[in-house]
PDB file of C-alpha atoms in Angstrom:
ATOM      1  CA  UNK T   1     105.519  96.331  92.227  1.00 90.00           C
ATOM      2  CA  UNK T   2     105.023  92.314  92.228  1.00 95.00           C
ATOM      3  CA  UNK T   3     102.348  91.236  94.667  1.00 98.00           C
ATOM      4  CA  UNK T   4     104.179  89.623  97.663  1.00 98.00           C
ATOM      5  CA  UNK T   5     101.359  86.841  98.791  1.00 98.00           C
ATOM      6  CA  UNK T   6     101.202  85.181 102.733  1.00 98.00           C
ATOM      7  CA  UNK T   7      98.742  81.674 102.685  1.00 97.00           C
ATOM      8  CA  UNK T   8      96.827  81.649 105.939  1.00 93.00           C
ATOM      9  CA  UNK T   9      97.459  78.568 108.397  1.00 88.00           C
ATOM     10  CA  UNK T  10      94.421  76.836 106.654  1.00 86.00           C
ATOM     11  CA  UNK T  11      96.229  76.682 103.252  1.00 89.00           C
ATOM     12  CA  UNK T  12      98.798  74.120 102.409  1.00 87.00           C
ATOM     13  CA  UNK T  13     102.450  75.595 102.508  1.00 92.00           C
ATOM     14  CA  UNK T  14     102.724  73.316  99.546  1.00 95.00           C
ATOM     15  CA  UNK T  15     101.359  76.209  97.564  1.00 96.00           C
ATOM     16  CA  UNK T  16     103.881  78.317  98.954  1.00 97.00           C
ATOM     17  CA  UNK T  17     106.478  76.618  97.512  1.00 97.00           C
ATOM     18  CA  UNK T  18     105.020  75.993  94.541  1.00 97.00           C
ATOM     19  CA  UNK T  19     104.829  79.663  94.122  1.00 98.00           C
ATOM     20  CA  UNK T  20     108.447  80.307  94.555  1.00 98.00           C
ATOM     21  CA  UNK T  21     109.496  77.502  92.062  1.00 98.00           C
ATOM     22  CA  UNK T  22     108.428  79.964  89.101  1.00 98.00           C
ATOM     23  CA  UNK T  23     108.721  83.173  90.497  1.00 98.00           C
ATOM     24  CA  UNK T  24     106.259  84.059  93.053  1.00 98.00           C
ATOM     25  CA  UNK T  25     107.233  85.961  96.063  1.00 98.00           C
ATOM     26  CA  UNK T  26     104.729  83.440  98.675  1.00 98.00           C
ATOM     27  CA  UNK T  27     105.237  82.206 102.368  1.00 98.00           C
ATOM     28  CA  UNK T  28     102.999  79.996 104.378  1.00 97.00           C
ATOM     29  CA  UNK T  29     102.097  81.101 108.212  1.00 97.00           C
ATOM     30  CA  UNK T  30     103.736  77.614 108.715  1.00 96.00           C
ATOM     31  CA  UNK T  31     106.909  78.121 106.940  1.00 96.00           C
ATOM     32  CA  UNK T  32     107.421  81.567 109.149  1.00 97.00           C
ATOM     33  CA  UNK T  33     106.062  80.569 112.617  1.00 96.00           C
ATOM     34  CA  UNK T  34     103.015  82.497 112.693  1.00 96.00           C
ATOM     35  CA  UNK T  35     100.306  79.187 112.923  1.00 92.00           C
ATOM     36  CA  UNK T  36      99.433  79.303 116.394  1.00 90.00           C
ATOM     37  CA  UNK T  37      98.810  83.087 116.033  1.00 95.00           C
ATOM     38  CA  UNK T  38      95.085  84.448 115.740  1.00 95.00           C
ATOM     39  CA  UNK T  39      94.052  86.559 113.018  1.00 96.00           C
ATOM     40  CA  UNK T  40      95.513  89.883 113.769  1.00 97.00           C
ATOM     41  CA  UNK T  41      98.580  88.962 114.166  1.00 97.00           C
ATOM     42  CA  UNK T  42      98.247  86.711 110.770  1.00 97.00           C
ATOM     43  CA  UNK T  43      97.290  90.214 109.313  1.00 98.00           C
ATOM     44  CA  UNK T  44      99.995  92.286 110.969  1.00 98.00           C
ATOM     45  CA  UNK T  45     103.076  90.114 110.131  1.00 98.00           C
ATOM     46  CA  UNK T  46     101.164  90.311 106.884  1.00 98.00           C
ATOM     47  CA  UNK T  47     100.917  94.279 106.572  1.00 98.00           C
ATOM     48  CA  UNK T  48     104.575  94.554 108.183  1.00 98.00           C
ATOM     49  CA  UNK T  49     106.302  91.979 105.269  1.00 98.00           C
ATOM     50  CA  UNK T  50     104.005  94.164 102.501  1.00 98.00           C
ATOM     51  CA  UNK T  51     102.180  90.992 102.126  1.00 98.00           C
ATOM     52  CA  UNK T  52      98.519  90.262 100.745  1.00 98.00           C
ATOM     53  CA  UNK T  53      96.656  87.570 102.898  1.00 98.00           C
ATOM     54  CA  UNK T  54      95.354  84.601 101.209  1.00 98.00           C
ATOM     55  CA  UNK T  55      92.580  82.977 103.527  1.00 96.00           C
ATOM     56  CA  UNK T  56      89.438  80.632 103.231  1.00 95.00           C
ATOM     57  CA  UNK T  57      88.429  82.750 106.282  1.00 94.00           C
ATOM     58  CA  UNK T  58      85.902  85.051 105.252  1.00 96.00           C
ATOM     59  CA  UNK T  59      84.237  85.963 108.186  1.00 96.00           C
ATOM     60  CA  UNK T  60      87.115  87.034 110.823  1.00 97.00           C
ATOM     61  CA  UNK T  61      88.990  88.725 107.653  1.00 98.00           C
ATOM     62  CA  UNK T  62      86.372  90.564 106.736  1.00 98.00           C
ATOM     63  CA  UNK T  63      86.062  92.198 110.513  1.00 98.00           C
ATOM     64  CA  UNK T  64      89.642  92.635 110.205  1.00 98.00           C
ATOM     65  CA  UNK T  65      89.432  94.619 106.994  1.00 98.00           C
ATOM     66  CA  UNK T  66      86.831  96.540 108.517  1.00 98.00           C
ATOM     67  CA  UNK T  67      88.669  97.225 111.925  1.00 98.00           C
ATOM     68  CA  UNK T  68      91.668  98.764 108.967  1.00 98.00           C
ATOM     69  CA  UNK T  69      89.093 100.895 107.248  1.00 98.00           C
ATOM     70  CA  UNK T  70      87.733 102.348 110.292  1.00 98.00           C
ATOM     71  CA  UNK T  71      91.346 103.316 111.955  1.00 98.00           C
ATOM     72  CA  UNK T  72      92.681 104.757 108.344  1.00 98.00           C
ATOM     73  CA  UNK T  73      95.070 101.435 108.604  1.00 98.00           C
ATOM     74  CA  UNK T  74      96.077 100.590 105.458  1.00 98.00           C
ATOM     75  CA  UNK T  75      97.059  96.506 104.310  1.00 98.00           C
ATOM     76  CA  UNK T  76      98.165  94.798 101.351  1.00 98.00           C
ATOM     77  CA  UNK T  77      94.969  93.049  99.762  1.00 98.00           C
ATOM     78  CA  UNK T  78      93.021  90.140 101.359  1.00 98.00           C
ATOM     79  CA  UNK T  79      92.258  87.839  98.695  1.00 98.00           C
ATOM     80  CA  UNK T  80      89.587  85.305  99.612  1.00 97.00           C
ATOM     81  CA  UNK T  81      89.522  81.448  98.515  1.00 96.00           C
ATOM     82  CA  UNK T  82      87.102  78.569  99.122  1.00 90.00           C
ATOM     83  CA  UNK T  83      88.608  75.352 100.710  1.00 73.00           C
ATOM     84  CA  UNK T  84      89.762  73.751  97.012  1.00 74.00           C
ATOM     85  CA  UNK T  85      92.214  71.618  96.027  1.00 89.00           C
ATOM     86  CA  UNK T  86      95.727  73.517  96.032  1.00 93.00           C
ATOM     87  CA  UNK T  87      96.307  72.607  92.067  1.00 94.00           C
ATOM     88  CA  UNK T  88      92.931  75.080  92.037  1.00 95.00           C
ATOM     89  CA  UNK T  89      94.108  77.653  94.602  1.00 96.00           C
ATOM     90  CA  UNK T  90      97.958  77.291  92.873  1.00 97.00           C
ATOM     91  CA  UNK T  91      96.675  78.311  89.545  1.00 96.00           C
ATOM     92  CA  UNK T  92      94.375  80.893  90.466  1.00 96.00           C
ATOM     93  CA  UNK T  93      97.108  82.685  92.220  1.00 98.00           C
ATOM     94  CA  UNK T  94      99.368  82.540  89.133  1.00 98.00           C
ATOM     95  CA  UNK T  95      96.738  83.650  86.974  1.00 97.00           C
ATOM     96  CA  UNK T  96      96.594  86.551  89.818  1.00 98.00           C
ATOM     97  CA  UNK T  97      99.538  87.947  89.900  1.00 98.00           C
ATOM     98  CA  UNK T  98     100.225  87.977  85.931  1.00 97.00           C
ATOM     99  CA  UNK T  99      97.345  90.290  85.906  1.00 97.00           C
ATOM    100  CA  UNK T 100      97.457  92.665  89.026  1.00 98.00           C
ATOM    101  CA  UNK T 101     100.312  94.447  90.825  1.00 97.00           C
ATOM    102  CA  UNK T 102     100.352  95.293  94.559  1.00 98.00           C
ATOM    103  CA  UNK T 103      99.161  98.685  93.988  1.00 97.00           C
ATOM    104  CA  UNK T 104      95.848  97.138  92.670  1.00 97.00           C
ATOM    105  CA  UNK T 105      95.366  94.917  95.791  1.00 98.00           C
ATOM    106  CA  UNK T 106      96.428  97.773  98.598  1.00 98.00           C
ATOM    107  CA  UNK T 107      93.571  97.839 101.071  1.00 98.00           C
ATOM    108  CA  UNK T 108      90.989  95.725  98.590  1.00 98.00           C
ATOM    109  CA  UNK T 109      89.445  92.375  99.378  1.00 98.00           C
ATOM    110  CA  UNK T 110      88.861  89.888  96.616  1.00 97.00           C
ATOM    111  CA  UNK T 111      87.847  86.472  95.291  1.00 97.00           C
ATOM    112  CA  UNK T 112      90.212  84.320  94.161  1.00 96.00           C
ATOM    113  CA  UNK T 113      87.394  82.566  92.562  1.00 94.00           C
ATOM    114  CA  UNK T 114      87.384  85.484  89.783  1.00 96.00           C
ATOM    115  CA  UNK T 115      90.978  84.357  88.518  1.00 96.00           C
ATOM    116  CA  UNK T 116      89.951  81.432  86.488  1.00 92.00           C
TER     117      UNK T 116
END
């Protein structure tokens, strides 16, 4: 199954759209309302829409993955990024998802930095 990817409110819904032009199933918190929501919510509409969160926030997501793990709550993949230029963050992402599947994210954190 194609990874289905939600951008955090700190990334650029630009990227989102990108995304879709060639393919990519993205959406932006902005694009779907969910800005001025905290964190758990950002992961819940997240887990709901079978979506893995792409964040620069490490810290809160981190807590949030471990809140899952502890409650046998299962999510969609939290894929970390550092605050880079979208061209960055837009090809990492493509390189991404040519080379994983859903499956491979379910419940995992990673670094977008290892998708060069």
């Amino acid at each position: 199954m194609q990874i289905k990817l939600y951008l955090n409110e700190n990334l650029s819904d630009e990227i989102a759209r990108r995304l879709r032009a060639v393919g990519v199933d993205a959406v932006s918190s902005h694009e779907v309302g969910m800005d001025t929501q905290d964190d758990y919510a950002q992961m819940q509409f997240a887990v709901l829409h079978g979506r893995a969160v792409v964040t620069i926030n490490k810290k809160d997501f981190n807590r949030i993955h471990a809140h899952y793990q502890t409650n046998g709550w299962e999510h969609w993949g939290i894929i970390f990024s550092k605050d880079l230029d979208l061209v960055i963050i837009y090809r990492r992402l493509l390189k991404l998802v040519s080379e994983l599947q859903a499956e491979d994210l379910k419940n995992e954190r990673l670094r977008l930095h290892d998708f060069r």
